[in-house]
PDB file of C-alpha atoms in Angstrom:
ATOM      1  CA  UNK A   1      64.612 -34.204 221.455  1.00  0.00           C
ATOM      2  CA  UNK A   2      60.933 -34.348 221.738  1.00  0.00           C
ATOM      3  CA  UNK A   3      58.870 -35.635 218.635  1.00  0.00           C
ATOM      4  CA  UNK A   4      55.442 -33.339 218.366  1.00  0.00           C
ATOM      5  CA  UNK A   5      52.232 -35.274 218.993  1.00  0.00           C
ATOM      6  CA  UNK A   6      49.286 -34.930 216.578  1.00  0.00           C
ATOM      7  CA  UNK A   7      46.339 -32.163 218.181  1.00  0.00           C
ATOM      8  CA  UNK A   8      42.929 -34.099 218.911  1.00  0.00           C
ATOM      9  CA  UNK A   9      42.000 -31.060 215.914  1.00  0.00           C
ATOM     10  CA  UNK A  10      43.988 -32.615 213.374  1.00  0.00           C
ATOM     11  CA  UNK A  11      43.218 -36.627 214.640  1.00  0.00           C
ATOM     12  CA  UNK A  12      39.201 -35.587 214.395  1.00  0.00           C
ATOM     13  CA  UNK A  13      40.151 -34.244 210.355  1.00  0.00           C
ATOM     14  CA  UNK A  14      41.813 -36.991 209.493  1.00  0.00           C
ATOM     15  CA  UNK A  15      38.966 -38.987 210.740  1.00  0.00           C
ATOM     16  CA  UNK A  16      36.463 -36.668 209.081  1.00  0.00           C
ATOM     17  CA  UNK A  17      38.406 -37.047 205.660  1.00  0.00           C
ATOM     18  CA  UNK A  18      38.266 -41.290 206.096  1.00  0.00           C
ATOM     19  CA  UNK A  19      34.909 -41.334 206.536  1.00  0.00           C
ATOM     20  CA  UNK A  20      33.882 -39.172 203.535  1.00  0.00           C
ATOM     21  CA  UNK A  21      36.542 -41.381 201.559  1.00  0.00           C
ATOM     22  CA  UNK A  22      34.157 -44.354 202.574  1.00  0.00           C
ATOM     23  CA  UNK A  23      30.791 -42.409 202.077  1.00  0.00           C
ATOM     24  CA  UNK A  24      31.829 -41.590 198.616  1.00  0.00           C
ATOM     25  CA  UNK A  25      33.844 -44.937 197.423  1.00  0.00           C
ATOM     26  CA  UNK A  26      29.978 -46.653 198.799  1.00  0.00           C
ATOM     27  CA  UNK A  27      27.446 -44.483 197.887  1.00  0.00           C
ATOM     28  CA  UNK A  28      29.085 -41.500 195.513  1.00  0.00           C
ATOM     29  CA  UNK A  29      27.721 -43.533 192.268  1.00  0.00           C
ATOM     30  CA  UNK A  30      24.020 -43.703 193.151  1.00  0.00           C
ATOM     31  CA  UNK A  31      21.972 -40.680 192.013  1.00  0.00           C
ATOM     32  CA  UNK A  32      19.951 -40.254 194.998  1.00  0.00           C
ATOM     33  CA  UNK A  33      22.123 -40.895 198.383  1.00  0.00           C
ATOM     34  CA  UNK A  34      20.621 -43.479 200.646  1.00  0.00           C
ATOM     35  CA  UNK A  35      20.268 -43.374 204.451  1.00  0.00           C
ATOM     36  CA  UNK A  36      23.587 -43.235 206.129  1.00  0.00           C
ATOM     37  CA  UNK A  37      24.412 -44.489 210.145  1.00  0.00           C
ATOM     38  CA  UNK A  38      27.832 -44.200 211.671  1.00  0.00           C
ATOM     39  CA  UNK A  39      27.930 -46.507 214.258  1.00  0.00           C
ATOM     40  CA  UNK A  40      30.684 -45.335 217.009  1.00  0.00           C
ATOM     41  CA  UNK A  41      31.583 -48.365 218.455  1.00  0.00           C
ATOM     42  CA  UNK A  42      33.366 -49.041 222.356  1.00  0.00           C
ATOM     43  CA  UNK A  43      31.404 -47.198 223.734  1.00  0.00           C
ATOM     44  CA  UNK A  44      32.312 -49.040 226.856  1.00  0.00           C
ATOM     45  CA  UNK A  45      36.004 -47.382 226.890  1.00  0.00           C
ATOM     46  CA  UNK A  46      34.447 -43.957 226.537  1.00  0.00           C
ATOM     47  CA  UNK A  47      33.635 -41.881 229.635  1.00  0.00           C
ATOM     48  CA  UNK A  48      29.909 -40.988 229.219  1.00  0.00           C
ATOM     49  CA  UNK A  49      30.790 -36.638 229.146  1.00  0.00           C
ATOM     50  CA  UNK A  50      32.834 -37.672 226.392  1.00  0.00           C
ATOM     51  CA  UNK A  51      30.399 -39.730 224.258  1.00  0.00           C
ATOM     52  CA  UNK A  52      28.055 -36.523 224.175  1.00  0.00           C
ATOM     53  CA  UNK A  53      31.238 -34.172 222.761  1.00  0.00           C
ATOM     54  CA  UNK A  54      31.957 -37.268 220.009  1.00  0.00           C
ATOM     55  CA  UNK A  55      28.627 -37.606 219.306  1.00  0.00           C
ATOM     56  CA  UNK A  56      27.666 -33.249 218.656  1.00  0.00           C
ATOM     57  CA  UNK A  57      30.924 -33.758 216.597  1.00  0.00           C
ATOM     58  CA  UNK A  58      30.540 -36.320 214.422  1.00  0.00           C
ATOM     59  CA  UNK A  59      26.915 -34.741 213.346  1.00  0.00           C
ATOM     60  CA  UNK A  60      27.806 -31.469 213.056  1.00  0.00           C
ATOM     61  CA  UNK A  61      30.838 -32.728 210.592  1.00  0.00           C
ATOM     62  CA  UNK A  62      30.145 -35.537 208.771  1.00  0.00           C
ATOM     63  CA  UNK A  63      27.574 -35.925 206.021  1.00  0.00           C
ATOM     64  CA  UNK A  64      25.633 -38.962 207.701  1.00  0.00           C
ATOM     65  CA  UNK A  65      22.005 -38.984 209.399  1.00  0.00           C
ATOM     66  CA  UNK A  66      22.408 -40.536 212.559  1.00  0.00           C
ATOM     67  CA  UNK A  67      25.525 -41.065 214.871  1.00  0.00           C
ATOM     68  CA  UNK A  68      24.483 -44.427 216.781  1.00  0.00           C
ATOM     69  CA  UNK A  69      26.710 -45.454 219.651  1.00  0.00           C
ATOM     70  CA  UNK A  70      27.651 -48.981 220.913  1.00  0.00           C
ATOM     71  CA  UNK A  71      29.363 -51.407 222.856  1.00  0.00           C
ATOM     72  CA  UNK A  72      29.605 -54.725 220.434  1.00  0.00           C
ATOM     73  CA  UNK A  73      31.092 -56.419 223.480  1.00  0.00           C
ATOM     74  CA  UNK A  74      28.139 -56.078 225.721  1.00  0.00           C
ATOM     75  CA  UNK A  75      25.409 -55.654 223.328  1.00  0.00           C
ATOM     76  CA  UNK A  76      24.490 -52.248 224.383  1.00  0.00           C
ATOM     77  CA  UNK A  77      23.224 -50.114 221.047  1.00  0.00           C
ATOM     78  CA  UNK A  78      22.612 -52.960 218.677  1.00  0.00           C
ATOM     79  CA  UNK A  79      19.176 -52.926 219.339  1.00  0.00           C
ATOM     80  CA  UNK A  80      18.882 -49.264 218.258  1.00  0.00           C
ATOM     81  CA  UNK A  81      21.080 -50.084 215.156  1.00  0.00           C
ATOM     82  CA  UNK A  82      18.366 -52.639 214.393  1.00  0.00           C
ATOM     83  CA  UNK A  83      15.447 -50.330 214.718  1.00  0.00           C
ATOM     84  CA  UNK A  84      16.973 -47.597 212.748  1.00  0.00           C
ATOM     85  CA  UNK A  85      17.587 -49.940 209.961  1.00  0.00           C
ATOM     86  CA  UNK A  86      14.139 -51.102 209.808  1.00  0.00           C
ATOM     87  CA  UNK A  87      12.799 -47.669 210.067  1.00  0.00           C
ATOM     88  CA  UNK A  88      14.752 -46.677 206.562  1.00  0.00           C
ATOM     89  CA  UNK A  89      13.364 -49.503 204.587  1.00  0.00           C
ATOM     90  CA  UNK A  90      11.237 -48.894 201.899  1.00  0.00           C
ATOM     91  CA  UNK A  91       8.073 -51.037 201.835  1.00  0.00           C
ATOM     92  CA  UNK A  92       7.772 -53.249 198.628  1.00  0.00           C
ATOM     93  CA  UNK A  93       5.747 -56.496 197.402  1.00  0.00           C
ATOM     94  CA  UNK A  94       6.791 -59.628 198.541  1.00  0.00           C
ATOM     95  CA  UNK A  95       9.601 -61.516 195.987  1.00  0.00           C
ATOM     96  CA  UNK A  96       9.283 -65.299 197.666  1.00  0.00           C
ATOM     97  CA  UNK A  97       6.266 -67.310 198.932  1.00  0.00           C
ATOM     98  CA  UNK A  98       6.003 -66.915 202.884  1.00  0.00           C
ATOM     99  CA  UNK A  99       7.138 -70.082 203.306  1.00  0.00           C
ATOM    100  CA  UNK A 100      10.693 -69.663 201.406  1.00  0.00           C
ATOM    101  CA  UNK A 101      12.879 -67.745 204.201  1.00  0.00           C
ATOM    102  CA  UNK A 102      15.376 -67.058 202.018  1.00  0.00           C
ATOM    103  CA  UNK A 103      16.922 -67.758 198.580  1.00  0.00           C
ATOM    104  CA  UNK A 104      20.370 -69.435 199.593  1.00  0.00           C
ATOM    105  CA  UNK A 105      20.853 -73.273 199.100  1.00  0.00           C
ATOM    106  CA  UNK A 106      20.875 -75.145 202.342  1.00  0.00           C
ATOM    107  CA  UNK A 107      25.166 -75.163 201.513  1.00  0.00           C
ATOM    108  CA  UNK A 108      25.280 -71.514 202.571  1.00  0.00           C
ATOM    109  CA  UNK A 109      23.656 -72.165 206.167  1.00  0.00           C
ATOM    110  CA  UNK A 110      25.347 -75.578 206.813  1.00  0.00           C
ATOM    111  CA  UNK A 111      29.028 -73.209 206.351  1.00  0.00           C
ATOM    112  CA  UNK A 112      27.654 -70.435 207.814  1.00  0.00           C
ATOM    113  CA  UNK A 113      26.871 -73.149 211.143  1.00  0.00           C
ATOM    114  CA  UNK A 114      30.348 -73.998 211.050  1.00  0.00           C
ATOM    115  CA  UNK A 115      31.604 -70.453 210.620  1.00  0.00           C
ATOM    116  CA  UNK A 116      29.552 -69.162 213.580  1.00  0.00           C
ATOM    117  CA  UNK A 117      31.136 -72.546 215.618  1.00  0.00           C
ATOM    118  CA  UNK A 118      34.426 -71.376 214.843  1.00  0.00           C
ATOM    119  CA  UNK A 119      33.956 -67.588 215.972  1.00  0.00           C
ATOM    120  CA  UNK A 120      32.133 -68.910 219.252  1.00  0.00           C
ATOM    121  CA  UNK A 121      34.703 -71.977 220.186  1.00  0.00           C
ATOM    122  CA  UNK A 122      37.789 -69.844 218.840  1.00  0.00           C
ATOM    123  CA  UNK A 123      37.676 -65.735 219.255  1.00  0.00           C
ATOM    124  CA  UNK A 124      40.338 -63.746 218.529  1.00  0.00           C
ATOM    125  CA  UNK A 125      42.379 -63.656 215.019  1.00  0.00           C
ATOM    126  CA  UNK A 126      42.062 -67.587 213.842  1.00  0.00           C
ATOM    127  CA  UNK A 127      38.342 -67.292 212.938  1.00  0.00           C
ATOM    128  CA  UNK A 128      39.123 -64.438 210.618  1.00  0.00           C
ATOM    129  CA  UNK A 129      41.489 -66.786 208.766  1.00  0.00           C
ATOM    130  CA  UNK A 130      38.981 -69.729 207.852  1.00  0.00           C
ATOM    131  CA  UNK A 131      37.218 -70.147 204.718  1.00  0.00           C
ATOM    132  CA  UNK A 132      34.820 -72.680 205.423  1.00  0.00           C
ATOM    133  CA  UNK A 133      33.663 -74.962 201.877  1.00  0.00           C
ATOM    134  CA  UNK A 134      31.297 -77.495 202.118  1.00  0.00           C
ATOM    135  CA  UNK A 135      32.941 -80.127 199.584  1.00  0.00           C
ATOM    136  CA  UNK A 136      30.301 -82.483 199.492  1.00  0.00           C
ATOM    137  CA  UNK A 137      26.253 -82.925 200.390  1.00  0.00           C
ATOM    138  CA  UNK A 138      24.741 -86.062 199.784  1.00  0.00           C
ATOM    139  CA  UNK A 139      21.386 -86.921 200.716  1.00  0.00           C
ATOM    140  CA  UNK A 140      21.237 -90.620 201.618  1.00  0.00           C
ATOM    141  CA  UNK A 141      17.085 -91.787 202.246  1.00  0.00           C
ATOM    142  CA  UNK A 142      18.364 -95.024 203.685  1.00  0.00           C
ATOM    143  CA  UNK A 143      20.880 -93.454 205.968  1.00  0.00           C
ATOM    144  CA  UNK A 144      22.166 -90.501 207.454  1.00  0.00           C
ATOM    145  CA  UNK A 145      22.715 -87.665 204.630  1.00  0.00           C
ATOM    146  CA  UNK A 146      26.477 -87.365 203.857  1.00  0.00           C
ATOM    147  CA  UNK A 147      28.580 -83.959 204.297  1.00  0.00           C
ATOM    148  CA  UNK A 148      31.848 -82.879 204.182  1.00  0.00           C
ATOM    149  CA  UNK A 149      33.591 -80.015 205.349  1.00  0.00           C
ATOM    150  CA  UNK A 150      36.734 -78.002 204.726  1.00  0.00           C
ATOM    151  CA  UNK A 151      37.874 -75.284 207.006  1.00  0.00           C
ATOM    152  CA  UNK A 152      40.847 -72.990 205.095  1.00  0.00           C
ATOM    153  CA  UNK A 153      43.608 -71.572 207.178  1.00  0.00           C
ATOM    154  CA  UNK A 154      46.681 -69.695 205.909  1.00  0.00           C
ATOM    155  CA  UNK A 155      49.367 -71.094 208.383  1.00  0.00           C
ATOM    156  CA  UNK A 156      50.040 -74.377 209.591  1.00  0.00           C
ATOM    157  CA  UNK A 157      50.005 -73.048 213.571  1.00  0.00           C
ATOM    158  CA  UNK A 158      46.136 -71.528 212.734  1.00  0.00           C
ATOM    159  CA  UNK A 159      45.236 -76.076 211.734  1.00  0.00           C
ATOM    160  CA  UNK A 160      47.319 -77.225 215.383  1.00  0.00           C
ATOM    161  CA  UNK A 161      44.712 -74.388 217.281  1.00  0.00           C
ATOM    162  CA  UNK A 162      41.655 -75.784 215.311  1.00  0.00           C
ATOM    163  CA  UNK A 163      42.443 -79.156 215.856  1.00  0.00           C
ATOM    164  CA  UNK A 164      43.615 -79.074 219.178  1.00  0.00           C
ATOM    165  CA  UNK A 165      45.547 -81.403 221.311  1.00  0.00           C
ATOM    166  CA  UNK A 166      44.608 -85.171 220.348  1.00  0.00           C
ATOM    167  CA  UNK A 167      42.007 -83.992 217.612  1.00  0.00           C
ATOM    168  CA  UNK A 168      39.684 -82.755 220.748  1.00  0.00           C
ATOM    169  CA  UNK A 169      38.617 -78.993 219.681  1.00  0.00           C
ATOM    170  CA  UNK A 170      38.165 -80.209 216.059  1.00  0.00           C
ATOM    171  CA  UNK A 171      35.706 -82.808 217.666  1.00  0.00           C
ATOM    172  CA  UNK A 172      34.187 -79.996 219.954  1.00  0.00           C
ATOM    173  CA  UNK A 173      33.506 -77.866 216.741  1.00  0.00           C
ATOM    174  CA  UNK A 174      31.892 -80.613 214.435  1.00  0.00           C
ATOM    175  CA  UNK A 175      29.683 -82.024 217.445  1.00  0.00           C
ATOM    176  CA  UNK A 176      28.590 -78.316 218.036  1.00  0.00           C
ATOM    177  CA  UNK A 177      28.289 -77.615 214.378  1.00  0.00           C
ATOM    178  CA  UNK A 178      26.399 -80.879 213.673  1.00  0.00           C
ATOM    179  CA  UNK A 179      23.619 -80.818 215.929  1.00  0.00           C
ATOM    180  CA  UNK A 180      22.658 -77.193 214.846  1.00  0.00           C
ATOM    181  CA  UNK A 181      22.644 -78.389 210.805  1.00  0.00           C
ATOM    182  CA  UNK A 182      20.188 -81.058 212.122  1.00  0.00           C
ATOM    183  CA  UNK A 183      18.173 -78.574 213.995  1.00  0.00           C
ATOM    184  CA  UNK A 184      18.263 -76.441 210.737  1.00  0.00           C
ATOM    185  CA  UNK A 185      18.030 -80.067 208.494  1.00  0.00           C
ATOM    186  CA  UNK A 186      15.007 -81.454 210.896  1.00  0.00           C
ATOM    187  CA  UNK A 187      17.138 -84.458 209.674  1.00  0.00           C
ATOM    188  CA  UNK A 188      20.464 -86.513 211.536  1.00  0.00           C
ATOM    189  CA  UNK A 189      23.652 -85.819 209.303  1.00  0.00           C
ATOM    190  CA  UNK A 190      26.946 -87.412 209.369  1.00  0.00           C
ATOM    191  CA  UNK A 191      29.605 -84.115 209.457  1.00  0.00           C
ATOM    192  CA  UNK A 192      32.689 -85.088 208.286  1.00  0.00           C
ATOM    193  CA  UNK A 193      35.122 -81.674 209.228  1.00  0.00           C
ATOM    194  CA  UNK A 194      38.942 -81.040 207.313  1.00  0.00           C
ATOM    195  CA  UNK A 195      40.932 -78.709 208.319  1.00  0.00           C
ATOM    196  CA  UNK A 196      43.682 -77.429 205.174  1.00  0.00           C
ATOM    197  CA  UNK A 197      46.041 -74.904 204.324  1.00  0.00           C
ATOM    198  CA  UNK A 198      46.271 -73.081 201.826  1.00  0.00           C
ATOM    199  CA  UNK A 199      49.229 -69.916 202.518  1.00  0.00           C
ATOM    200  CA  UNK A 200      47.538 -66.364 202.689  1.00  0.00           C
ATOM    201  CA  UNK A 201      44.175 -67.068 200.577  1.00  0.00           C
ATOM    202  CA  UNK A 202      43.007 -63.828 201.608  1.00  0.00           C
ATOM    203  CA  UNK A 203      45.771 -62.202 199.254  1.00  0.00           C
ATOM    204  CA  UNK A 204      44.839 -64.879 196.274  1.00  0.00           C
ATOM    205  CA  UNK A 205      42.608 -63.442 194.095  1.00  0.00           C
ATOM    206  CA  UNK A 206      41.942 -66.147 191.876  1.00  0.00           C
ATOM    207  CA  UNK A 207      40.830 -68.376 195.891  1.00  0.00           C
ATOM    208  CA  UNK A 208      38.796 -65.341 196.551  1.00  0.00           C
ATOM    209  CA  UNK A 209      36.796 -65.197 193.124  1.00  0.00           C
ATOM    210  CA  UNK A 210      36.858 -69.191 193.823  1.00  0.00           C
ATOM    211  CA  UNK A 211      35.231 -69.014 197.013  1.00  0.00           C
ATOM    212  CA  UNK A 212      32.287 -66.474 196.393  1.00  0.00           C
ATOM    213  CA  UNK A 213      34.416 -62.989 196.812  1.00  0.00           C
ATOM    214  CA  UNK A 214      33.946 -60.165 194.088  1.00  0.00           C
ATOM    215  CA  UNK A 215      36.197 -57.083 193.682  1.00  0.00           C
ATOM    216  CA  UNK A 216      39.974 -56.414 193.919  1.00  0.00           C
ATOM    217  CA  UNK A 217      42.617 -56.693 196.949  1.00  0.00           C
ATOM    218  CA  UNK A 218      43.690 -53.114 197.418  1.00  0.00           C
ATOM    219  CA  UNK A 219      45.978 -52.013 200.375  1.00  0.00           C
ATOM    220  CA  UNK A 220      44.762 -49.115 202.712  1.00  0.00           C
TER     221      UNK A 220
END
């Protein structure tokens, strides 16, 4: 007995009906519709004859302006994402003095240093598991200035990877992570790093609104 495989017809409309799900859960509120990209990404695992055929598709059926693809892997496209971007915004009067570069506290970039650390020293699934909290900050003029760091895992075998045999990829991380803060500083630091688990915080709403997250966990 033989089960019947989906047509590449019916795989395409299902994708077609996805996307205009997403176009219209983002954008169906707003009175005037905004610039839309699809970016078709792995490129890379796409024989070039067949990019063209996606590409025709995707415009001719979906209600976006611009089918971009890419290869995240190698880099190839993002450039192109980054100049179509730039050519949709609108041009308007400055909000911050030229020398303010953006309007997060220095907190944001010190986790987002240790977040990047993670993704580079890491890869795969464990990086998309941390929560990264900076617990403490505390400038010290007579010494180095003081912070602490907690990196949130779900599972207890996610803390062994981070930590690594004999505490030596935790050290890797915070070295790493610590001389970018005090490139970022212009300042030495003294990076104290925790790693802690908390059991699926991704699925905890009341963690999520705790750490920064808006809206509700839905399944899909």
């Amino acid at each position: 007995m033989f089960e019947a495989q989906p047509s590449m017809q019916t795989v395409y409309l299902s994708l077609l009906m996805h996307i205009d799900e997403v176009l219209e859960e983002g954008v169906g509120i707003l009175k005037d519709k905004p610039p839309t990209l699809l970016v078709l990404n792995k490129k890379d695992m796409i024989k070039p004859g067949e990019i063209a055929k996606k590409l025709e598709w995707y415009e001719k059926f979906t209600d976006v302006d611009e089918v971009i693809p890419v290869s995240a892997k190698y880099g190839h496209g993002v450039e192109d994402i980054k100049d179509w971007i730039l050519s949709k915004l609108p041009v308007g009067p400055p909000y911050y003095p030229k020398d303010i570069v953006s309007e997060h506290p220095e907190r944001f970039f010190i986790s987002e240093i240790v977040r990047e650390k993670i993704f580079m020293q890491y890869r795969k699934e464990v990086p998309y598991a941390c929560q990264v909290n900076v617990v403490s900050y505390k400038a010290r003029p007579a010494a180095k200035d003081f912070i602490q760091v907690e990196i949130v895992v779900e599972q207890n075998s996610q803390k062994i990877i981070l930590i690594g045999k004999e505490g030596k990829a935790l050290k890797l991380l915070a070295t790493a992570a610590r001389l970018d803060i005090e490139d970022f500083l212009q300042k030495k630091v003294y990076l104290e790093v925790e790693v802690k688990v908390k059991e699926n915080w991704r699925q905890d709403e009341g963690l999520l609104k705790n750490y920064g997250y808006g809206g509700q966990i839905r399944a899909l």
